[in-house]
Structure formats: structure tokens, C-alpha cells
Amino acid sequence: MSACTTLPREVPPVIEGEEPVAMPSYLGVQTIRIDDELAAFRVGIDHPRASADIDAYTDCVAAQYALIRGYGYARLIRTNIDERGRAWVADAVYALSMNAPDGVRVIEAASTVAACKAQSIPTV
């Protein structure tokens, strides 16, 4: 049974009395088509609050790309993150499919894109 996820994922809350963390700034995406059902996305984000910000951003761009290519689902294969001070760069690979695949990080594309837009997280 697959567990579909709708983003964004949880990020650490602001605790009363602590300095608020700057909101992330999305620095763009590069899409690399590996084959018809496999794509890589390189994204940059400035001031991520947690790795969940990178997860949300890559899931958002993968979901939009899946819709553009006519697929309903995307499943995360792997993510590599390079922390460069305040900016992080991620390279994530997703498998695309028409039907919900098995896997831990499976996203339903249409509902994920809607959640991303509601949270002002960019898509492709």
C-alpha cells in the first residue's frame, strides 16, 4: 500500500521569545529529464528553516513537472543536499507514474501543486 503525501511538510514552529527565522527564498530550479518516467531537479533555497523546506520545494517542482508530462504521481528516489552557508542546493530524482506507485515518499501531483500554490512555494 502506498502512502501519498500532500505538501508542505511540517517545519519547526517559531517558539515565543526566540528570534524568528527568515522565510526561505526560492532561488530557482533546473529540470533534467533522465527518461520518460524519471527526472532530476536541482533547486536552490536561501534561508531554509529545515530540510523540510528543501523537501517541500523539490516535491512541488516534481508534482508540477509530473502534471506537465501527463502523470498523476511522483515518487522520490533520492535527494542530495549541499549546504552553502545560508543557501542550500538540492539535487532530487523522482520517478513519475500514472498510478500511485509503492514507496515511502509518493506524492499525488494535482493536490500537491494546489497545496504548494496555497503556501507560495514555486513549482516548475
Coordinates of C-alpha atoms in Angstrom, one line a residue, residues 5 8-11 13-14 17 23 26 38 42 45 47-48 55 71 73 75 82 84 91 97 101-102 114-115 118 120:
T5 CA 1.7 12.8 0.7
P8 CA 4.1 21.2 2.5
R9 CA 5.7 19.1 5.2
E10 CA 6.0 20.4 8.7
V11 CA 8.7 22.9 9.5
P13 CA 7.5 26.3 14.7
V14 CA 8.6 29.7 15.9
G17 CA 10.7 34.6 22.8
M23 CA 11.4 33.0 5.5
Y26 CA 13.4 30.1 -3.6
L38 CA 12.4 9.7 -14.4
R42 CA 18.3 20.9 -8.9
I45 CA 16.9 27.9 -1.4
H47 CA 17.4 30.7 4.5
P48 CA 15.8 27.2 4.7
D55 CA 11.7 18.5 0.6
Y71 CA 1.4 11.8 -15.0
Y73 CA 2.1 10.8 -9.3
R75 CA 7.9 9.1 -6.1
D82 CA 24.7 20.7 -0.3
R84 CA 26.4 26.5 1.3
D91 CA 19.6 17.5 -6.4
S97 CA 3.8 7.4 -12.9
P101 CA 3.3 3.6 -7.0
D102 CA 4.5 1.8 -3.9
A114 CA -2.5 23.1 -5.2
A115 CA -1.0 22.9 -1.7
A118 CA -1.5 27.9 -1.3
S120 CA 3.5 30.2 -2.1

